[in-house]
PDB file of C-alpha atoms in Angstrom:
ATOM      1  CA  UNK E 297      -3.617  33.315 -23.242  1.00 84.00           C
ATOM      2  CA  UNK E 298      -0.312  34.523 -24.544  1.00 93.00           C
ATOM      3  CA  UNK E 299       1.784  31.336 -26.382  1.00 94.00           C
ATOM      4  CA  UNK E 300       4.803  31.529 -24.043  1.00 95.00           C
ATOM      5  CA  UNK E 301       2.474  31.086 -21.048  1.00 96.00           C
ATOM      6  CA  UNK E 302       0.897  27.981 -22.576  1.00 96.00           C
ATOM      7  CA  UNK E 303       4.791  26.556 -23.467  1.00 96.00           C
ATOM      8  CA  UNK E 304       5.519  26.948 -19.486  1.00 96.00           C
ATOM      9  CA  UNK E 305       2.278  25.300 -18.233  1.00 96.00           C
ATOM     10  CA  UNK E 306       2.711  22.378 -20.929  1.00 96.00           C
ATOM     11  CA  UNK E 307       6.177  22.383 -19.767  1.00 95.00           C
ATOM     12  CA  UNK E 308       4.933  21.202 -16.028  1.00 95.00           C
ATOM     13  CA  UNK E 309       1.851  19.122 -17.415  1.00 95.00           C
ATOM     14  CA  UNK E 310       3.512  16.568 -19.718  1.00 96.00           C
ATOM     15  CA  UNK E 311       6.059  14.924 -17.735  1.00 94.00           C
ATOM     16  CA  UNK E 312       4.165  12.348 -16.403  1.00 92.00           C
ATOM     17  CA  UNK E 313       0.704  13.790 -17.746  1.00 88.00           C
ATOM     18  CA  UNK E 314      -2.403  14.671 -18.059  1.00 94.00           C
ATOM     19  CA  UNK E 315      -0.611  15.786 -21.345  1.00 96.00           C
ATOM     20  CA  UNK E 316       1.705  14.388 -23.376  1.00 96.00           C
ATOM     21  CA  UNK E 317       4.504  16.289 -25.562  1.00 96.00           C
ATOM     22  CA  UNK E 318       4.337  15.241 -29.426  1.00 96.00           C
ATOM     23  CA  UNK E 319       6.905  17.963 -30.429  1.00 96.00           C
ATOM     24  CA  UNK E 320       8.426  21.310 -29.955  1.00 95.00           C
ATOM     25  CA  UNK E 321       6.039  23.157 -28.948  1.00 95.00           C
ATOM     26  CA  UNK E 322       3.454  20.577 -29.715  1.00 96.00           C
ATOM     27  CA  UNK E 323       0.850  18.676 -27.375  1.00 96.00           C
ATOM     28  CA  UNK E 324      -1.863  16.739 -27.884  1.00 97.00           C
ATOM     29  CA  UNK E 325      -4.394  15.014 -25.294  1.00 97.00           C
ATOM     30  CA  UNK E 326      -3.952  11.769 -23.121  1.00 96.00           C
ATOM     31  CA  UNK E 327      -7.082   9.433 -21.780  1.00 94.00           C
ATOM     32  CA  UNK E 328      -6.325  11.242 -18.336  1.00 93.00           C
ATOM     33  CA  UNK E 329      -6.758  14.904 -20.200  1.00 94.00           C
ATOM     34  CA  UNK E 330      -9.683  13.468 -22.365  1.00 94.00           C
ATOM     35  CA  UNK E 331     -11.993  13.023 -19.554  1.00 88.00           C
ATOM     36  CA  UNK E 332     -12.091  16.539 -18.816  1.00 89.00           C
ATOM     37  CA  UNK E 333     -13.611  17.295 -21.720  1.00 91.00           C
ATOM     38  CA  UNK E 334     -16.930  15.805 -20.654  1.00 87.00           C
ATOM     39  CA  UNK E 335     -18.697  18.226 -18.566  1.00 85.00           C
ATOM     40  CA  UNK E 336     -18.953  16.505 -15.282  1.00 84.00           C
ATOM     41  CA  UNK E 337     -15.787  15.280 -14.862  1.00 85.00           C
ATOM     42  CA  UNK E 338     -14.606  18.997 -15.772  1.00 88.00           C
ATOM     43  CA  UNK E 339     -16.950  20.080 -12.279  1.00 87.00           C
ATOM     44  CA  UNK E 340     -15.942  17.291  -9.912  1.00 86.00           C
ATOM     45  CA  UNK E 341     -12.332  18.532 -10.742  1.00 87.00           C
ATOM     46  CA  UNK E 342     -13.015  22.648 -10.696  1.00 89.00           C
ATOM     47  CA  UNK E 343     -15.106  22.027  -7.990  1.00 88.00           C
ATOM     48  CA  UNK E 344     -12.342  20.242  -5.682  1.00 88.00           C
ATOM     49  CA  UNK E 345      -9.719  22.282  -6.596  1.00 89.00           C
ATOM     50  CA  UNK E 346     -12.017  25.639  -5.874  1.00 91.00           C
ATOM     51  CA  UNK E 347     -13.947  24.483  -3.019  1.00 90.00           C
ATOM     52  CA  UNK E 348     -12.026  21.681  -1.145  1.00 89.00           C
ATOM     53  CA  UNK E 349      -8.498  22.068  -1.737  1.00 92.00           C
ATOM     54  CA  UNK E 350      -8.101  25.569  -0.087  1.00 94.00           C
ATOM     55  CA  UNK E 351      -9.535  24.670   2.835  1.00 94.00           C
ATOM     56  CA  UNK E 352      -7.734  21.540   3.575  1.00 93.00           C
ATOM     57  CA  UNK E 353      -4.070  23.696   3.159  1.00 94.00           C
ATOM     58  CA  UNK E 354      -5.905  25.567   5.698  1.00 94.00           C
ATOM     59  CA  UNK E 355      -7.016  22.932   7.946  1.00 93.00           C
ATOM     60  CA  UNK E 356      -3.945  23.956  10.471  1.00 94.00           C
ATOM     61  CA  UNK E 357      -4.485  27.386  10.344  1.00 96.00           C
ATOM     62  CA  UNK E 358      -8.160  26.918  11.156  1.00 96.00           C
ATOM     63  CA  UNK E 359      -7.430  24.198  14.135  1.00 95.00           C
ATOM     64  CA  UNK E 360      -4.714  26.398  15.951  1.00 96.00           C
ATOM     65  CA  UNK E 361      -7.244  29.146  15.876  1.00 95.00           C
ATOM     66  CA  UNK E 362      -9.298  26.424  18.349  1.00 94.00           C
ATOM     67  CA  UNK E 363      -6.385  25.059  20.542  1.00 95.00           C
ATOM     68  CA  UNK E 364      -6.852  22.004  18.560  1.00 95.00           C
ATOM     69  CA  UNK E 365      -9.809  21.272  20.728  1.00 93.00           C
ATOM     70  CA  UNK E 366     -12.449  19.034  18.236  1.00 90.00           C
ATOM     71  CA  UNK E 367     -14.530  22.148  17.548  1.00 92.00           C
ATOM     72  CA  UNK E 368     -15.637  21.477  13.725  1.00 93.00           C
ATOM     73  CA  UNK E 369     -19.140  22.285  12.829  1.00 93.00           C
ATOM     74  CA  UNK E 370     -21.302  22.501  10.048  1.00 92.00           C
ATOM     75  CA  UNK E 371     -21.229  26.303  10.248  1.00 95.00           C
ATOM     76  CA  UNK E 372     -17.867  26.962  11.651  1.00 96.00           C
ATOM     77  CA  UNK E 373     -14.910  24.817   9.532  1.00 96.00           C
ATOM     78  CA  UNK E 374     -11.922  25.431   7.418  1.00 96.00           C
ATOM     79  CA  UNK E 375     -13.939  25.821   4.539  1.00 95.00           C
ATOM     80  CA  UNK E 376     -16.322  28.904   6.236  1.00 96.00           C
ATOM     81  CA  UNK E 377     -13.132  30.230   7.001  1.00 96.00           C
ATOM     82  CA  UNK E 378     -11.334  30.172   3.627  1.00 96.00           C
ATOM     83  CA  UNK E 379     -14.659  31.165   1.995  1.00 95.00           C
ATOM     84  CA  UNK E 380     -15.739  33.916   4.388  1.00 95.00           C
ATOM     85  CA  UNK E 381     -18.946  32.256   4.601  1.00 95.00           C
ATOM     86  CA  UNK E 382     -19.214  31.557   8.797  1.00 95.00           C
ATOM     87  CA  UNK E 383     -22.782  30.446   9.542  1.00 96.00           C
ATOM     88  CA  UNK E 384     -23.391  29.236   6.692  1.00 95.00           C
ATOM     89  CA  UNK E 385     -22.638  25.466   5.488  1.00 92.00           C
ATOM     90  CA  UNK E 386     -21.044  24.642   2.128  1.00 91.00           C
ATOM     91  CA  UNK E 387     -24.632  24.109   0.699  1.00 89.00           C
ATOM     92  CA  UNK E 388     -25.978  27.319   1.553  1.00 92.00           C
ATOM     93  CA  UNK E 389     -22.948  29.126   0.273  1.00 92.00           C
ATOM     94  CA  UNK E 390     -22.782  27.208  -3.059  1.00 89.00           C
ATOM     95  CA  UNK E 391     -26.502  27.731  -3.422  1.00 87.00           C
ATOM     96  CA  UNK E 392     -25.753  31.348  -3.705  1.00 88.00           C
ATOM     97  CA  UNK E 393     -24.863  31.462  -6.888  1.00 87.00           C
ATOM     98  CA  UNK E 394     -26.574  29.480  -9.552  1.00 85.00           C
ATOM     99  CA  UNK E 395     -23.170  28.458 -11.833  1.00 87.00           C
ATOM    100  CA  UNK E 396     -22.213  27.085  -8.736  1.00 86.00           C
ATOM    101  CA  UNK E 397     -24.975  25.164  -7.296  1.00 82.00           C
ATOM    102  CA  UNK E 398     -25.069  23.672 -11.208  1.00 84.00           C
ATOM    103  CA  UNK E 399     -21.503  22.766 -10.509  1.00 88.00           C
ATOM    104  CA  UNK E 400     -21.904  21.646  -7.373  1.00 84.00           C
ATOM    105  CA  UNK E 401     -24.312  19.171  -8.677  1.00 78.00           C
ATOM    106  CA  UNK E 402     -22.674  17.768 -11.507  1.00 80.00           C
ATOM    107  CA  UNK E 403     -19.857  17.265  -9.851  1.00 81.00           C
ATOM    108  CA  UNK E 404     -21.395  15.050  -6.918  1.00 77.00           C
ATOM    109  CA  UNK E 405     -23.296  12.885 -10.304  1.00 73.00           C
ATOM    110  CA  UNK E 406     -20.007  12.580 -11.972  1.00 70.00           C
ATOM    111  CA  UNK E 407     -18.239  11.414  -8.813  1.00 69.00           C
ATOM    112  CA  UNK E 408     -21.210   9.148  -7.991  1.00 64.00           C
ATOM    113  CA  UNK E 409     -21.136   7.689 -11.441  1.00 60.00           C
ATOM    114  CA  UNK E 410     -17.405   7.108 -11.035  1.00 54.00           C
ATOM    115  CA  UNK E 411     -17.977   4.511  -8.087  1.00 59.00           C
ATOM    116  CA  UNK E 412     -18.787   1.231  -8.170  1.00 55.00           C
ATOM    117  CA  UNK E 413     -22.373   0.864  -6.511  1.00 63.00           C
ATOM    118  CA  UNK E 414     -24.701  -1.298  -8.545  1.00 72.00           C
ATOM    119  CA  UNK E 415     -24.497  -4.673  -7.330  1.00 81.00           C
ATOM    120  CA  UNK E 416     -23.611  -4.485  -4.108  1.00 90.00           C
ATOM    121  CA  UNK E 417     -27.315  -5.113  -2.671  1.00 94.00           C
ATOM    122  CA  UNK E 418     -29.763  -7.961  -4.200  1.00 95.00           C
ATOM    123  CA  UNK E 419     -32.849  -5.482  -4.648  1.00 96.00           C
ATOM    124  CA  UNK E 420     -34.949  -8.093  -6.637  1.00 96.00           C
ATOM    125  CA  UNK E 421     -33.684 -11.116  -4.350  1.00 97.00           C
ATOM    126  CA  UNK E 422     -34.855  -8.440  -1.137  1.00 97.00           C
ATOM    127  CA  UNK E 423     -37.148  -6.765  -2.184  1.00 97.00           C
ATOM    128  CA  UNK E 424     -38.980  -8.693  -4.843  1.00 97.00           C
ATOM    129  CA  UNK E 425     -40.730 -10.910  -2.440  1.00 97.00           C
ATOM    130  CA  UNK E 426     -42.682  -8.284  -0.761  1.00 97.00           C
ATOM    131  CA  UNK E 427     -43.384  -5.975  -4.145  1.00 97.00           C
ATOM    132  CA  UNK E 428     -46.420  -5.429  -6.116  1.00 96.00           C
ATOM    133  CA  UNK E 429     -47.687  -2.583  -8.995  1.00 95.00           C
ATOM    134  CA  UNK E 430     -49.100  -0.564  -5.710  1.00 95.00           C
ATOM    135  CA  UNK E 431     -45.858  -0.896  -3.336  1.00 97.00           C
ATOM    136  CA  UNK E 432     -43.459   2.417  -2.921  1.00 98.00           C
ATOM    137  CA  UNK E 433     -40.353   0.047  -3.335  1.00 98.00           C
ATOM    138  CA  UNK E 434     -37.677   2.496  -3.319  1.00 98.00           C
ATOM    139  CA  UNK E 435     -37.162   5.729  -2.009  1.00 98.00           C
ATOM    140  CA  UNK E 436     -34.121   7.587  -3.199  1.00 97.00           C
ATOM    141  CA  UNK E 437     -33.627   9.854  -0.712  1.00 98.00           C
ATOM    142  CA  UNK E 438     -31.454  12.781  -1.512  1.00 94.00           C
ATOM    143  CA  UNK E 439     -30.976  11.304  -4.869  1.00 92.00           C
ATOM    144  CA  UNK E 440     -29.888  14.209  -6.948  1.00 87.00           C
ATOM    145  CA  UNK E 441     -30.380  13.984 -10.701  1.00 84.00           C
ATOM    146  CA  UNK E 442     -31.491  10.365 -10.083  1.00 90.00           C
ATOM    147  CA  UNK E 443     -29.143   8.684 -12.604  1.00 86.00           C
ATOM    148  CA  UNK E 444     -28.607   5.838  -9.683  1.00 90.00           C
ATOM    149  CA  UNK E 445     -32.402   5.009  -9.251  1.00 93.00           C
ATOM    150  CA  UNK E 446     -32.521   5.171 -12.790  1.00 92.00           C
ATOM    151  CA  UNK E 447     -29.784   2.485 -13.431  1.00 91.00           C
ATOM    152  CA  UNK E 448     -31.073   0.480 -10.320  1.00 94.00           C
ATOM    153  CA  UNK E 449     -35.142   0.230 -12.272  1.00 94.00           C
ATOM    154  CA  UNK E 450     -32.903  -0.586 -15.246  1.00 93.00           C
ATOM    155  CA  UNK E 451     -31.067  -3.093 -13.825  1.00 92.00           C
ATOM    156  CA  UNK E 452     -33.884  -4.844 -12.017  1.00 94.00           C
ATOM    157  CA  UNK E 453     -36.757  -5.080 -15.000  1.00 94.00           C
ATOM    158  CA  UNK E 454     -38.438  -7.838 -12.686  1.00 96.00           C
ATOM    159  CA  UNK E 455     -38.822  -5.485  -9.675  1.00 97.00           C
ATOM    160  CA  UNK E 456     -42.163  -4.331  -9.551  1.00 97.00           C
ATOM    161  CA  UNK E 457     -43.674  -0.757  -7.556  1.00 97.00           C
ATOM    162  CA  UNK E 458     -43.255   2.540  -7.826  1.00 98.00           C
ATOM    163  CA  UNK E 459     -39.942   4.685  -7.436  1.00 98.00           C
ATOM    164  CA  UNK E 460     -39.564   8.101  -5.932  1.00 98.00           C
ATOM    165  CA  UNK E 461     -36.902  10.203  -6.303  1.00 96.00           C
ATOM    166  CA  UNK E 462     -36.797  12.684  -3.610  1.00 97.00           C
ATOM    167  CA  UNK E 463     -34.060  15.833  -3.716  1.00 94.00           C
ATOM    168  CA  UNK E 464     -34.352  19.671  -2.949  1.00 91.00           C
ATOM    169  CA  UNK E 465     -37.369  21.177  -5.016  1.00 91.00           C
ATOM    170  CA  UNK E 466     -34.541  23.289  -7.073  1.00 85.00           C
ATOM    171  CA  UNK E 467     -32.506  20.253  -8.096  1.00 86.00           C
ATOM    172  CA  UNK E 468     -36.409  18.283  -8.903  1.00 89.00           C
ATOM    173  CA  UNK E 469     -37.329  20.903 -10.986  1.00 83.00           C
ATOM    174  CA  UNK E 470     -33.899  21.038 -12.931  1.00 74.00           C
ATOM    175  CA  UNK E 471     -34.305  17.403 -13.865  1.00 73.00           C
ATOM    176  CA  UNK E 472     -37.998  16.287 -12.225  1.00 64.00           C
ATOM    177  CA  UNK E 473     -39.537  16.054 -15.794  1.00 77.00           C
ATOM    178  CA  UNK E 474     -36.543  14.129 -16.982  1.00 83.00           C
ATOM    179  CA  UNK E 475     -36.581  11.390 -14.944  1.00 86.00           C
ATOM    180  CA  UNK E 476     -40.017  10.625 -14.958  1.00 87.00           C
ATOM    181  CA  UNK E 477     -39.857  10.017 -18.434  1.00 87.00           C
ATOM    182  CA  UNK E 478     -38.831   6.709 -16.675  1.00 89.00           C
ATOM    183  CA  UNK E 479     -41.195   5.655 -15.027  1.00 92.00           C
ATOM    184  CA  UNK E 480     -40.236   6.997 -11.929  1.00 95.00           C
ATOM    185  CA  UNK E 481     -41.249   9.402  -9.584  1.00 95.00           C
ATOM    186  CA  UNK E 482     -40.102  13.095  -9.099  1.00 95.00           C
ATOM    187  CA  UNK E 483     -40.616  14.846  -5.626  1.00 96.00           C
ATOM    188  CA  UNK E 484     -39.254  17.868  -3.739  1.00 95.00           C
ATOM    189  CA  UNK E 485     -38.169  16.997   0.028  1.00 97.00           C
ATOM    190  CA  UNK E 486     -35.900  18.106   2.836  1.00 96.00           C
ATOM    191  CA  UNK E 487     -34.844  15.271   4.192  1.00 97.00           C
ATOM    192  CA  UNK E 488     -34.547  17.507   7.451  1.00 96.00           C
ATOM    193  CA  UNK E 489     -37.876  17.624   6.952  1.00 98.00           C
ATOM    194  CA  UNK E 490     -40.868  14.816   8.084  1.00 98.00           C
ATOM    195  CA  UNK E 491     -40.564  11.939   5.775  1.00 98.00           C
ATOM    196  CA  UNK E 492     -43.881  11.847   3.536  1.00 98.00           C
ATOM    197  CA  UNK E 493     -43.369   8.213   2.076  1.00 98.00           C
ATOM    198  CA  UNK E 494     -44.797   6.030   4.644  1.00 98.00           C
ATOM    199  CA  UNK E 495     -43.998   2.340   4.709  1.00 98.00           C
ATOM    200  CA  UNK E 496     -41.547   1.788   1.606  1.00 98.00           C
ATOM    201  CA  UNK E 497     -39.721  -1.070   1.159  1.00 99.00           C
ATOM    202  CA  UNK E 498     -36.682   0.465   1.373  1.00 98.00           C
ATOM    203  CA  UNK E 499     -35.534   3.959   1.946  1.00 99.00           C
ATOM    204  CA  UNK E 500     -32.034   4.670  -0.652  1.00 98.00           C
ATOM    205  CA  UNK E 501     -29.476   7.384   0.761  1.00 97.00           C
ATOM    206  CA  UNK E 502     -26.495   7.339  -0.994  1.00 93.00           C
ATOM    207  CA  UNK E 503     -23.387   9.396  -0.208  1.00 90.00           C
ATOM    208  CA  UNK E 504     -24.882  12.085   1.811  1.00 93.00           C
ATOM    209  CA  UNK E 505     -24.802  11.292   5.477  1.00 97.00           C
ATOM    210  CA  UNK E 506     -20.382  11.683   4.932  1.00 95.00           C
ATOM    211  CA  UNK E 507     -21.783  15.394   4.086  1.00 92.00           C
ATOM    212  CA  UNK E 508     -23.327  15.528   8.296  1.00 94.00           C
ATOM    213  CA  UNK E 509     -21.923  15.316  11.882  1.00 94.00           C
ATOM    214  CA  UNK E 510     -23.941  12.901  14.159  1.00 95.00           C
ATOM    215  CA  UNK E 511     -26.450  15.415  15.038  1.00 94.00           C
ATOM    216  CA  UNK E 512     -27.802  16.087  11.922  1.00 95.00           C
ATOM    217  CA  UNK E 513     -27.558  12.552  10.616  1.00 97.00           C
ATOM    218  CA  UNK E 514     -29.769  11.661  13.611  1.00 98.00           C
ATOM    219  CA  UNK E 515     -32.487  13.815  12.241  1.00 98.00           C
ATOM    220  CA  UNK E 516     -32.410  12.857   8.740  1.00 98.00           C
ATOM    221  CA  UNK E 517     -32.342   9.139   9.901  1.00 98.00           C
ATOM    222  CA  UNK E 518     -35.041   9.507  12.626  1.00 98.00           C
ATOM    223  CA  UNK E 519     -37.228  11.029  10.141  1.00 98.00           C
ATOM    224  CA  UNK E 520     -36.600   7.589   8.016  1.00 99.00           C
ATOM    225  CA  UNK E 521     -37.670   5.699  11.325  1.00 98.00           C
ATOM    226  CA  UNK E 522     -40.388   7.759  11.779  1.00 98.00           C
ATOM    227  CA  UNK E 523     -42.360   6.396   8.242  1.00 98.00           C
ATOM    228  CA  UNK E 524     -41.073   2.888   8.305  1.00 99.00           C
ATOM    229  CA  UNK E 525     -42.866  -0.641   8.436  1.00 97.00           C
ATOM    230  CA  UNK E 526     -42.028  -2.409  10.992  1.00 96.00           C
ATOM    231  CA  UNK E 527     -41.879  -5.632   9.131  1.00 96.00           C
ATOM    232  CA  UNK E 528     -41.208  -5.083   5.934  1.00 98.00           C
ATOM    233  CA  UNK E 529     -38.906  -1.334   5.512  1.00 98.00           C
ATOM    234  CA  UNK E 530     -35.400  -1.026   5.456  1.00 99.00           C
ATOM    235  CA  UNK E 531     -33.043   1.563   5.297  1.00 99.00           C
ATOM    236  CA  UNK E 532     -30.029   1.394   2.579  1.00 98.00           C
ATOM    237  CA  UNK E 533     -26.595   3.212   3.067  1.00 98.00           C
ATOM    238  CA  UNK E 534     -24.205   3.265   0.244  1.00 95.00           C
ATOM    239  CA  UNK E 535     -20.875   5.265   1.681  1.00 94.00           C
ATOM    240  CA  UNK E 536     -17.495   4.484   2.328  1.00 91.00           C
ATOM    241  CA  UNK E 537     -16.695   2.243   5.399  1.00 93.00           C
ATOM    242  CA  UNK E 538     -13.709   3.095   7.112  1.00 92.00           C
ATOM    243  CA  UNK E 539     -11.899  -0.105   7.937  1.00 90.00           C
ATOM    244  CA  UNK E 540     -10.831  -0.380  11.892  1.00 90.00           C
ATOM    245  CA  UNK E 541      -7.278  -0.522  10.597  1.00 89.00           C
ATOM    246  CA  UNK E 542      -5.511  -0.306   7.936  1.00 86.00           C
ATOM    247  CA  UNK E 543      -7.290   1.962   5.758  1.00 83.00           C
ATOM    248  CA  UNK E 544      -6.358   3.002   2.208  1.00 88.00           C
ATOM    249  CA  UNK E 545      -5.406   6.355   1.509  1.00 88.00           C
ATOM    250  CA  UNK E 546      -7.887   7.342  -0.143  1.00 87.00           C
ATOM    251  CA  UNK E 547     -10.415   6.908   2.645  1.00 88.00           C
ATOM    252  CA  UNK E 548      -8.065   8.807   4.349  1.00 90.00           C
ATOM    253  CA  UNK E 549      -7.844  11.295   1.847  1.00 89.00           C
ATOM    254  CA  UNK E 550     -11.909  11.464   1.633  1.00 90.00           C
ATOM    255  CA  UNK E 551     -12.276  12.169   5.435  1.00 93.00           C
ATOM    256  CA  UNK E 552     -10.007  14.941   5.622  1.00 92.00           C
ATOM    257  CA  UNK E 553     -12.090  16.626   2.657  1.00 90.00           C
ATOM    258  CA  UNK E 554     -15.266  15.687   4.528  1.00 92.00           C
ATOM    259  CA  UNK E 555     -13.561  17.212   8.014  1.00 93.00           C
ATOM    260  CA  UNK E 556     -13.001  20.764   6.187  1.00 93.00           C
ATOM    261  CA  UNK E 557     -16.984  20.595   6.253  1.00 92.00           C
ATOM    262  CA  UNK E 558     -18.039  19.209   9.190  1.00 93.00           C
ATOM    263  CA  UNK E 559     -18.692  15.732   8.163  1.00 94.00           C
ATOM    264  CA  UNK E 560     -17.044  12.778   8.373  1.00 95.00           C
ATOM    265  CA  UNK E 561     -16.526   9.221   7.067  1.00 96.00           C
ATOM    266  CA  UNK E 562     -17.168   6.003   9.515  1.00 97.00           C
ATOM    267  CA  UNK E 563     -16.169   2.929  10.435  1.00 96.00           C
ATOM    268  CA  UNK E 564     -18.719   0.139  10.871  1.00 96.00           C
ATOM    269  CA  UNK E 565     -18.917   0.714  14.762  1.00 97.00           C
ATOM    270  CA  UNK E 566     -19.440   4.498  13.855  1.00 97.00           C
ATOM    271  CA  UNK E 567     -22.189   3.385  11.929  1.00 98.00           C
ATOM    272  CA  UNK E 568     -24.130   0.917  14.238  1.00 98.00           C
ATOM    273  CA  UNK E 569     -23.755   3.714  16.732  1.00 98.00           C
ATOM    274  CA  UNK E 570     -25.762   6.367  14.375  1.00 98.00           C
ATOM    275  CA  UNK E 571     -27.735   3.499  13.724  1.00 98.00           C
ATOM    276  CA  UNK E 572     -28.716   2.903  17.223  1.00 98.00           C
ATOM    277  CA  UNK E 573     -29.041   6.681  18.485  1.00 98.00           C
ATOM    278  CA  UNK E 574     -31.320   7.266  15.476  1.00 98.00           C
ATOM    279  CA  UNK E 575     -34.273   4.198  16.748  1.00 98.00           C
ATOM    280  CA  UNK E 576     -33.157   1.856  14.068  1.00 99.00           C
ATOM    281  CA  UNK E 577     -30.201  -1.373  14.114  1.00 98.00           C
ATOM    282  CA  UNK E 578     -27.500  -2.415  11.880  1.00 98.00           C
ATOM    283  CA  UNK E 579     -28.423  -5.628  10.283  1.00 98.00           C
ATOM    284  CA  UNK E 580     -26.294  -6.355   7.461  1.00 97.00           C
ATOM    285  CA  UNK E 581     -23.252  -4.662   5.451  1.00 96.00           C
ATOM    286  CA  UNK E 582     -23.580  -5.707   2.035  1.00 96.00           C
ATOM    287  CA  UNK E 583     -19.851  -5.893   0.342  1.00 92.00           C
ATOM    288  CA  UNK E 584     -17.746  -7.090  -2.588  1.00 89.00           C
ATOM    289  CA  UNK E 585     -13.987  -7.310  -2.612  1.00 86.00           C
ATOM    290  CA  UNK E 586     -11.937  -4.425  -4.055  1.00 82.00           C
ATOM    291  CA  UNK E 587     -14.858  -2.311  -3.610  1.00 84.00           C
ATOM    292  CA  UNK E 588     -14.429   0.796  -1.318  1.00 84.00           C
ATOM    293  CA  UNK E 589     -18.119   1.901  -0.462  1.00 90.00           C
ATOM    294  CA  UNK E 590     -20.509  -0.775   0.777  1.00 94.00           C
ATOM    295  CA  UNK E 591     -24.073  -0.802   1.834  1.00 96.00           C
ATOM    296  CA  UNK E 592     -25.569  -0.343   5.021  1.00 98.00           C
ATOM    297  CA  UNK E 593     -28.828  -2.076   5.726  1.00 98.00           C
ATOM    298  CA  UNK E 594     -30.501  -1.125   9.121  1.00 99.00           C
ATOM    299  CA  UNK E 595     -34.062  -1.742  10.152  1.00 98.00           C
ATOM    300  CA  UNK E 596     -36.255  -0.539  13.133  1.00 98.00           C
ATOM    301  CA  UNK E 597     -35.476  -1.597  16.603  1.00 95.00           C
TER     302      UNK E 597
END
């Protein structure tokens, strides 16, 4: 990259940061620059600005072209149409390429790692009563890498059974021998799929319904249904909660990204209503102040 070309960029990106000026012609790194240097944070950023940004300047463009009649779907959004990709959803057109899919992925760890979700549900206070060496006690469903089942066995030494990480075979095998290193669990699943885990204590799906509409959220959650106990299974739903009112910007901000997809971010109604179309009931929202996401507990009807 030719020197004067640097000079103009630095010019624009040390005001008020990521960079910081140190002399003519001189620059040097900042704790908001820094973090791009590890990996992950490096994709969640590439990855918005490649993948999400585009098609949310384009969200206009793309509702005009439907009378702005509500007519969003998984295969037909703003992002299809700034990626040329109608048909498919953002998952199937990422997949594509392997860089990408990589990306993809270690940009949705990075971003998960970046929110606070530890602590928000009592897993050993819940869960502990009904637990023994033989009990499935947590599912992770669509749990990626499985860096948050990891922390959660971590976390909660005096929680006994076994934990499954479940994910798309090609994300398992990228990381399946990793985790179980562990002591946990490494399986392939669609969770569009029949659930195979019958009667777990509790079935873990973190930040992936935001990714559905209604429709397909209904399957993956009726599948849950479908395995559950009765008495003693729960499901667990860490994602943002969209407040009735007053909402911050950023949950704003995160639902227009998740529109340009065909997903969306809910309220608690929203949520009790998926609940309820899906055979199960809202129970409990487990919360802390300050903290965006909570958890949604629901158990069978």
């Amino acid at each position: 990259m030719d020197k004067e070309l640097i000079v103009r960029h630095m010019r624009a990106a040390t005001p008020i940061g990521p960079f910081r000026e140190v002399g003519e012609e001189q620059y040097a790194h900042t704790p908001f620059s820094e973090i791009y240097l590890v990996p992950q944070m490096r994709a969640v950023y590439t990855f918005m600005i490649d993948e999400f940004v585009p098609p949310m300047l384009r969200n206009y463009e793309f509702l005009s072209q439907k009378n702005w009649k509500n007519e969003i779907t998984l295969r037909s959004n703003p992002y299809t149409l700034v990626h040329n990709c109608e048909g498919k959803t953002m998952f199937e057109h990422v997949s594509k390429s392997p860089s990408s899919f990589r990306r993809c992925n270690d940009a949705m760890m990075a971003s998960d790692s970046a929110l606070v979700t530890m602590g928000l549900y009592p897993f050993t206070e819940e869960l502990g009563p009904l637990a023994s060496d033989e009990t499935v006690t947590l599912v992770d469903v669509g749990g990626g890498r499985g860096h948050v089942i990891r922390q959660i066995k971590e976390s909660e030494p005096d929680l006994k059974g076994r934990f499954i990480l479940q994910d798309q075979a090609t994300v398992i095998k990228d990381n399946g021998d990793e985790i179980q290193t562990h002591g946990i669990e490494a399986m392939g699943h669609d969770f569009f799929q029949p659930q195979p885990i019958k009667g777990a204590l509790a079935y873990y799906i973190r930040r992936c319904l935001h990714d559905w509409p209604d429709s397909e959220c209904q399957k993956i959650l009726s599948n849950l249904a479908a395995a559950m106990d009765k008495e003693k299974s729960r499901v667990l739903i860490t994602e943002y909660i969209v407040p009735e009112a007053g909402g911050s910007m950023f949950e704003a901000w995160m639902d227009q990204t998740m529109m340009t997809l065909g997903g969306l971010e809910r309220t608690e109604k929203d949520w009790a209503h998926l609940l309820d179309i899906s055979g199960l009931e809202l129970v409990k929202v487990w919360r802390a102040p300050g903290v965006l996401v909570g958890v949604v507990e629901a158990r069978l009807k």
